[in-house]
Every structure is written in structure tokens, then in C-alpha cells.
């Protein structure tokens, strides 16, 4: 007889309860003071994890099961050089599902139809908004050989650049809504550009992390694994992944459009969508060696073509994400990835400079493109500032760049502090600057007051609704 | 530097994808033929698990990571006497969260206010509907000493009785709705009785499993653990748990009513509710030695007093449950708990007899009470048949009764087949019999056609909506 598989150990339940409680509490506290909730989640993770209090962290409970002191919330880490982990498998899976769902949602919210209608301005703005911060990010790394960057660690430098690329449009959208400027041509251009920006950023990350991973892998093992470990093989595998994923995607998209006609708003749509998300993530990571978040994102984009069901699915997946999985992912960044032990003046100096590059890069890159499209200087600055805000995706990219499977090419975990700083500074500055700029700026429709095309408005509304949902704490 | 905690292994993703796909597929297939979805979930678990195909199960994939054959879906079990498990920690946690959420939802959907208005008829009907099948269940076990029951295994016999107690009202509600009889006095009495039935059943299960566990534990260890292991200590701990949980509950309920006034329909309500659910489950199991599902159920009842937020929370938790956790729980029953190896004629004979006791027990118990309350014979039979259907809760009770922590007092896993049979037979018979009975039965309002009180209608509507949600596949 096979024993029943449920383990009676409920340690995970209290760990989850504590993580969910503190993340929500600090998330709401941060939002109350106009700061991004996600930073509150990370702070909660820092507090319940070993970052500050080490083995004797303040929030640890005494285990009732034995008389020994059991630090429940030291999920995983090293204390005095020794690694330990307490029932973390489940939490790592939760954390992973969190990041997959976040990217899957980002994909689902990408309105491909609207994107096809996107003007050249938004497309070029997105490209410049990726390229300029990327280049500035790589350049700022070069003099910092002492903290593990410099030309000899070029992959890490490229990762820093990649981290600086992803715009988070939620803050900009809520400010533009507040000012009544969301449906203007400039507003819709910013929102469209931010969506394209995500796609370009993910492709860059896939290529870089694929090559970095292959550089870390052993190319001498021979066979298929050896082939995948060569840079040549890596590129082929990335291209093959996109070909297979998109090829399969046509069938999947057709199937879902048929299902949404036949059974609109039924549970089967989100459930089978989640199946597609997990399958694509697995396909990407385990078969083609591409980052799993790329697979999840692509699954989202493919399913977004079944438009009605994707909205329904996105709502359901969002509930999963925000009530269970995303808080664990972000808290885990605080628990596992933030440490003050390895900090030094150089890292902090570098973090400030990188943040500066990230902000200037967006303003210059996007602003220049806007200027080229005959917006005036103030409007161009608004475009640049609107694209400046960073959020969850920057954290996800950093998590991927610091993942241990990249071996020596992985960015050391200390650099997470740079991303946190980038989100903090950009989300404080963006609304202040946008309001200041609009105060002085009267005419916001440079080309004769024409309304943006309806498709773009739809895209905007989706993003606007997203921002509203994100604020529904 | 603490390494980043995300493990690259995405094996769990493909396992989850397969489980979700097959559970949904078979769930829909079963529903298509008028059978309960939950049985489809279990069949999916049987097919992807080792029950039929053993080590070389039909749906297993060949692992790409190594050249060896990797049976991905043999999550846990024994093959040729050797135990194995493949990355199951996460899935066990998923399964556990599934059962906790199912019980939490059952608690949330308990309308305490409506229950206070419940007439004596419904209350006594619930009591008789628990007592009669329970006694019949225990009695039918006594001659079956050969298959591990009999008077010498009295705990197991009581578990069999407990499994037969829990009514699942969803099928009855949908039939009554279809016939337009849901708001009649008889209809609301059935629905109210089914809710009280759950509460009594859970209390019985808590007491029995607490005592069975203490009987299995070592009472000689001394100290607190030793005290808990005595039958006397067990009873005290159960009473203490209810006292502490309800005492805390007043504060929790007050806090949630304040929150729902201040921040209606915000994410914080479901998140903090989930925290309470996990905390109560942990408190019950790990501190007081009571079944964790009792804690989750009680948390649900306490939060149901914050009425508006409980409806909002229930909707959100339901999304988590039905898209991710419950399918894993039910599939896990098929994967880990159903086996055809230990089957023999005696067990199958016993299963049929136990099912018969379960059905007859409800009809006699509930019918007799209805008759005593001046319903005519046909109406009393309708009441009995309406209470006869079984569902998820019977599976949850069986899972608790077969859990390994009960040691020698645990029901062997083979008896899961009895529960499956009970659900199958009762959910086929209930709608057929109800329709037949109503066909011959014209006047359904025995006391002058008066409408049921409004509170009861509310309770009915909640249950009816539940049934509708459960059918929204």
C-alpha cells in the first residue's frame, strides 16, 4: 500500500502566513507614503529573513516541536559560512511561480492588435529607451573592476545594462490619468512605447542570459548538452525556441479562440492558460536553455491573441499572483538576496551612478526620439520622464541575472540594491517631475488636437486598468 | 554572499502543467456525462500516477536532462517495495493548501446569522443525518476484521462512520433550482441542514482524529508532548483549541469588520484572510494536535461574520483553489492513494455495503426527522434524498483519516475507493430520485404555502451560487 502523500508538517503554513502578513503590511505602508508596494514587500523579506538579525532574527518563532530554538523564517542562507535551508522547496516553487505569473500577465496584457497600429514614434522611442540606458549601463560598469565588474566581466556589465532597460508604466499611467492626459497622443505613445520596451527587453535578456549560461556551462561534455553549451549552439537554441514556441503558438491561439467562442468566461480558460504558461516556461528553460520567464512571457503574448479569454484569464491569474505567489517572490528577494554584509562604499557609489545612468538614459533616449517627431522640448521631456519609472520587471531581470545557474557570469547578489534604489528613486521622481512639467505646459496636442487612434486608446485603457488594479491593495 | 534562492529546476512546472491539464480535461469529461468533476480529477490522478501503469506509466515523459528514462509523474509511491519520491515537496504543499482552502471556503460560506435563524427542523435533521450514517458505518465495520477493521480497530471503524457523515449540497441545490423548488420551505431546510451537518461532522472528525493520533503517539515521552498524547490531554487540547480559536476569533472578526468598512473590496481582505487561515491551520495541527482542516474551517467560520468581506474573499480564494490547489489535492488522491494492488473481494464487498449504509443512513435519519416535523412521506423522502449526496468533504475526511500521522489507527488507503464509490453512486442517484419524487409530488408547501424567512433564502442563495460556481468549468 502506498502511504497517503500529505505530510502533516505545517511549518510551511506559518512561514507563508508570516510572509503574506508582513509583505501586505509593509506594502500598504509604503503605498500610504507614495512609494511602490513592491519595495515594501522586499523590506518585509529583509525583516523576516537573515539580512539584519542573522541567525537570531527578531521575528523568528521558537519551535514547539522540539525544545531547541528553531528559527522558522531563516528559510535559506549561510550563517558563519555554513549553508542551511528549512523546508524551502515549497517556497522556492512559490517564488518561481510568482515570477512566471508576473511575466505571463505582462504578456497577456500586451495587446498585439493595438501594437500593430502603433506608430513609428512609439516603436523608435521604445528602441532608444532600451538602447541608451543599456549602453550607459555597460559603460558605467567598466571602471568598476574592483567590485567584480569591468571589461573582464563583460557579461555582468551587460546584465547591469539589461536591468536598466525595462520601463514600468503603471506610475506614469496613474499620473497621466490624474492630470487627464492619458488619452492624448503623447499619453498613448508613452504607453505603447512602454509595452514594446518590455518585448525588446525580454529578447535582450534571453540572448544575454543564454550566452552567459553557455559560457558558464561545460562545453566539453559532448552530445546535445555540449552543443547547447557553445555560443553558436546557444544562439541556434534561442532561435529554435522562438520558432517552435511561435509555431506551436498559432495552434494554441486558434484553440483558445475556439474555446472562448464556445465556452466564454469559464474556468477552463484560465486553467488551460496556466498549463500553457508552465509548459512554455519548462520548454524554454529545460529544453532550449532560454530563461523560463521568456517562455512565460511568450505564452502570455500568444494567449493575448485570444482577446476576450486573455482578459478573463489575466484577472484570474492576477488573483493567484497577488494573493499568494508574487509576495513570496518579492519577499524572497529580501530574504535571500539582500545582504548588508558584502556592502561597501564602492558598491554604493556604483549603485548611485548606475541609477543615474538609468534615469538619464531613458530621458535622453526617449526624449530625443520624441523631439525628432516634432514634439516640443517640454513634451519631449515629458515623454522621457514618463518612460523613466521602473518596477517589478527590473527586479525580475535582476533575479534572472543573479541566478546561480549562470555560474561565474552571474551578477553578484549585492547588485540587487542597485535595482531597489532605481525603483525607489524613479518612482519618487516620476510623478513629481511629470506634474511640474505639465503645470508649465499648456498645449498637449502638438498636431492640431487630433485624438489618438482608437486602438491605442484601448491599449492605454488596459494599461490604465492595470495600474488601477495594482493600486487595489 | 547568500546565493539567490530560485532553483532553476522547472520539473515542478511540467508536473503541474500535466496535472492541471488532465484534471481539467477529465473533470469536464465527467461533468459532460453528469458525473461530479471531482471524480474526474481523481481519475486523472490515477492515470498520471503509478496506480495502473506502475513504473512505466503511460503518460510518463522521457527526461531530456539525462539519457535515462525519467518517469516524471511518479511523484511518490513504492515500486517493488522501495519508496521513492521525485520533487514532491512542492506538490504536497500544493495539495495541503488545496484541502485547507476547500475547508476555509466551506467555512466562509457558512452564514452564521442565517444559521441562528435556522429552525429546529433543520438542526435536528442535520444531527440525525450525522448520527445515523455514523452508527451504521461503525456497525458495518465490525464483521470485517479480516480487512483491518472489526472491534479491535475501533478507531478505523469510527473513521468509516465519520466519512459517511458529510453531505454535499451542491448537486441537490442545482436540481432544486432546476425544478424551481429551491426557495420552498423544504428546500431551505435541506440547505440549512447541510451546512450544520458540515459543522457537526468537522467537530466529530476533530475529536476522533485527535484521540486516534494520541493513541498512536508515545505517551511516555513526558512533558507537554506526553500530556498531549494521553486521551485526557487530547480532549483538553481540543477544548483548549476551540476556546483559544474562538476567543482570538472575536478580535479577528472585529478587525475584519472594521477593515471591510474602511477598505471595502480591496486585496488586503483576501490576503489577510489567507494569513488567518494558515495561522489557524498551523495552530490547530502543530500546537494543539487538532486536524489542520479544523483550523482552516474555523478560520472560515470566524471570517464569515465579516459578511461582505467574506464574500469577496471567498471569490478570490476560490480562484486560487480551483485554478491551482484543489486539482492537485484531488489528483494526489488518485496518484498516492488509489491502488489496485491491495484490492480484494472483501474490500470491494465492504465498500458496497458501506456506501449502502451511507445512503440509507441519510434517507432514514433525515427523513425521519422531516416526518416528525409533519412533512408527508414523500416530502420526508425528498429531504432524505436531498441530504444523501456526498462530495469533496467526504474525500477530505478520508484523506485525514488515512493520514500517516495517525499511525496504526489510520484507515488503510484502500478505503479511499469506498469514498469514491459513495460520491459516484450518490451523485448519480440523487438527481434521478429527486426528479422522480418531485414528478409525483405536487404540493410542496405543506404549511399553507408560506415562504421561507428571508435569512434562509439568503443562505440558500449563497449555496445556490456556490453550486453555480462549482459548475462554471
Coordinates of C-alpha atoms in Angstrom, one line a residue, chain B residues 131-348:
Chain B
X131 CA -25.7 10.2 13.7
X132 CA -27.5 7.6 11.8
X133 CA -24.9 7.1 9.0
X134 CA -22.2 7.3 11.6
X135 CA -23.6 4.5 13.7
X136 CA -24.5 2.4 10.6
X137 CA -21.0 3.0 9.3
X138 CA -19.4 1.8 12.6
X139 CA -21.7 -1.2 12.8
X140 CA -21.0 -2.4 9.2
X141 CA -17.2 -2.4 10.0
X142 CA -17.5 -4.8 12.9
X143 CA -17.7 -8.0 11.0
X144 CA -14.8 -7.0 8.7
X145 CA -11.8 -7.9 11.0
X146 CA -10.1 -9.6 8.1
X147 CA -9.5 -6.3 6.2
X148 CA -8.2 -4.4 9.2
X149 CA -11.5 -3.3 10.7
X150 CA -13.5 -5.0 13.4
X151 CA -13.9 -4.1 17.1
X152 CA -10.1 -4.4 17.6
X153 CA -9.6 -1.5 15.2
X154 CA -12.4 0.7 16.7
X155 CA -10.8 4.0 15.6
X156 CA -10.8 2.9 12.0
X157 CA -14.5 1.9 12.3
X158 CA -15.3 5.3 13.7
X159 CA -13.4 6.9 10.8
X160 CA -15.5 5.0 8.3
X161 CA -18.6 6.3 10.2
X162 CA -17.2 9.9 10.1
X163 CA -16.6 9.6 6.3
X164 CA -20.3 8.8 5.8
X165 CA -21.5 11.9 7.6
X166 CA -20.7 14.9 5.4
X167 CA -23.4 15.9 2.9
X168 CA -22.5 17.9 -0.2
X169 CA -25.4 20.0 -1.1
X170 CA -24.3 21.3 -4.5
X171 CA -26.0 18.7 -6.5
X172 CA -29.2 18.9 -4.6
X173 CA -29.2 22.7 -4.9
X174 CA -28.8 22.6 -8.7
X175 CA -31.6 20.0 -9.0
X176 CA -33.9 22.0 -6.7
X177 CA -33.1 25.2 -8.7
X178 CA -33.8 23.4 -12.0
X179 CA -37.2 22.3 -10.6
X180 CA -37.9 25.7 -9.1
X181 CA -38.1 24.3 -5.6
X182 CA -35.0 26.0 -4.1
X183 CA -36.9 28.7 -2.2
X184 CA -39.6 26.5 -0.8
X185 CA -39.5 25.7 2.9
X186 CA -38.3 22.2 2.3
X187 CA -35.6 23.5 0.0
X188 CA -34.2 25.9 2.5
X189 CA -34.4 23.4 5.3
X190 CA -32.3 21.0 3.3
X191 CA -29.7 23.6 2.5
X192 CA -29.5 24.8 6.2
X193 CA -29.3 21.2 7.4
X194 CA -26.4 20.5 5.0
X195 CA -24.5 23.5 6.4
X196 CA -25.0 22.4 10.1
X197 CA -24.1 18.9 9.0
X198 CA -20.6 20.1 8.0
X199 CA -20.0 21.8 11.3
X200 CA -21.0 18.7 13.3
X201 CA -19.0 16.4 11.0
X202 CA -15.9 18.5 11.5
X203 CA -16.2 18.5 15.3
X204 CA -16.7 14.7 15.2
X205 CA -13.6 14.4 13.0
X206 CA -11.5 16.6 15.2
X207 CA -12.3 14.7 18.3
X208 CA -11.8 11.3 16.7
X209 CA -8.6 12.1 14.8
X210 CA -7.2 13.8 17.9
X211 CA -7.8 10.8 20.1
X212 CA -6.6 8.4 17.4
X213 CA -3.5 10.4 17.0
X214 CA -2.8 10.5 20.7
X215 CA -3.4 6.7 20.8
X216 CA -0.7 6.4 18.1
X217 CA 1.7 8.8 19.8
X218 CA 4.1 7.8 22.6
X219 CA 2.6 8.8 25.9
X220 CA 5.8 8.0 27.7
X221 CA 7.9 10.9 26.3
X222 CA 6.8 13.1 29.3
X223 CA 6.4 16.8 29.4
X224 CA 3.9 18.7 27.2
X225 CA 4.1 16.3 24.3
X226 CA 3.5 13.4 26.7
X227 CA 0.5 15.2 28.2
X228 CA -0.9 15.8 24.7
X229 CA -0.5 12.1 23.9
X230 CA -2.9 10.9 26.7
X231 CA -6.6 10.7 25.8
X232 CA -7.4 13.0 28.7
X233 CA -4.8 15.5 27.4
X234 CA -6.2 15.2 23.9
X235 CA -9.7 16.2 25.0
X236 CA -8.3 19.1 26.9
X237 CA -6.2 20.2 24.0
X238 CA -9.2 20.0 21.6
X239 CA -11.4 22.1 24.0
X240 CA -8.5 24.5 24.6
X241 CA -8.1 24.9 20.8
X242 CA -11.7 25.8 20.3
X243 CA -11.5 28.2 23.3
X244 CA -8.4 29.9 22.1
X245 CA -9.5 29.9 18.4
X246 CA -12.9 31.4 19.2
X247 CA -11.5 33.8 21.7
X248 CA -9.0 35.1 19.2
X249 CA -11.8 34.9 16.7
X250 CA -13.8 37.7 18.3
X251 CA -10.8 40.1 17.9
X252 CA -10.2 38.8 14.3
X253 CA -13.8 39.2 13.4
X254 CA -13.9 42.7 14.8
X255 CA -10.7 43.7 12.9
X256 CA -12.1 42.4 9.6
X257 CA -15.5 44.1 10.1
X258 CA -13.5 47.4 10.7
X259 CA -11.3 46.7 7.6
X260 CA -14.3 46.0 5.3
X261 CA -16.0 49.2 6.4
X262 CA -12.8 51.2 5.8
X263 CA -11.4 49.5 2.7
X264 CA -14.2 47.5 1.0
X265 CA -13.3 45.2 -1.8
X266 CA -9.5 45.6 -1.5
X267 CA -6.9 42.9 -2.0
X268 CA -5.8 43.3 1.6
X269 CA -9.0 41.5 2.7
X270 CA -8.3 38.1 1.0
X271 CA -4.6 38.3 1.7
X272 CA -5.1 38.8 5.5
X273 CA -7.9 36.2 5.4
X274 CA -5.4 33.7 3.9
X275 CA -3.0 34.6 6.7
X276 CA -5.7 33.9 9.3
X277 CA -6.5 30.6 7.5
X278 CA -2.9 29.4 7.5
X279 CA -2.3 30.6 11.1
X280 CA -5.4 28.7 12.4
X281 CA -4.4 25.6 10.5
X282 CA -0.9 25.7 11.9
X283 CA -2.2 26.5 15.4
X284 CA -4.6 23.5 15.3
X285 CA -2.2 21.0 13.9
X286 CA 1.2 21.9 15.4
X287 CA 0.2 23.4 18.8
X288 CA -3.0 21.7 19.8
X289 CA -2.8 18.5 17.9
X290 CA -6.2 19.0 16.2
X291 CA -6.6 18.4 12.5
X292 CA -5.4 21.3 10.4
X293 CA -8.6 21.3 8.3
X294 CA -10.5 22.0 11.5
X295 CA -8.4 25.1 12.0
X296 CA -9.0 26.2 8.4
X297 CA -12.7 25.6 8.6
X298 CA -13.0 27.5 11.9
X299 CA -11.0 30.4 10.4
X300 CA -13.5 30.5 7.6
X301 CA -16.5 30.5 10.0
X302 CA -14.9 33.3 12.1
X303 CA -14.3 35.4 9.0
X304 CA -17.7 34.7 7.6
X305 CA -19.0 37.0 10.4
X306 CA -17.5 39.9 8.4
X307 CA -20.1 39.2 5.8
X308 CA -19.3 41.5 2.9
X309 CA -15.5 40.9 3.0
X310 CA -16.1 37.1 3.4
X311 CA -18.0 37.0 0.1
X312 CA -15.2 39.0 -1.6
X313 CA -12.5 36.8 0.0
X314 CA -14.3 33.6 -0.9
X315 CA -14.4 34.6 -4.5
X316 CA -10.7 35.3 -4.6
X317 CA -9.8 32.2 -2.6
X318 CA -12.0 30.1 -4.9
X319 CA -9.9 31.3 -7.9
X320 CA -6.7 30.1 -6.1
X321 CA -8.4 26.9 -5.2
X322 CA -10.0 25.9 -8.5
X323 CA -7.2 27.1 -10.8
X324 CA -4.2 25.6 -8.8
X325 CA -4.6 23.9 -5.5
X326 CA -7.7 21.8 -5.4
X327 CA -6.9 19.9 -8.7
X328 CA -3.5 19.0 -7.2
X329 CA -5.2 17.8 -4.0
X330 CA -7.7 15.6 -5.8
X331 CA -5.2 14.3 -8.4
X332 CA -2.9 13.5 -5.5
X333 CA -5.6 11.2 -4.1
X334 CA -5.5 9.4 -7.4
X335 CA -1.7 9.5 -7.6
X336 CA -0.9 8.5 -4.0
X337 CA -3.9 6.9 -2.5
X338 CA -5.7 4.8 -5.1
X339 CA -4.1 1.5 -5.8
X340 CA -5.4 -1.7 -7.2
X341 CA -2.7 -3.8 -5.8
X342 CA -4.2 -4.2 -2.3
X343 CA -7.7 -4.8 -3.6
X344 CA -9.6 -7.9 -2.9
X345 CA -13.2 -9.1 -2.9
X346 CA -13.7 -8.4 0.8
X347 CA -12.7 -4.8 0.4
X348 CA -15.0 -4.3 -2.6

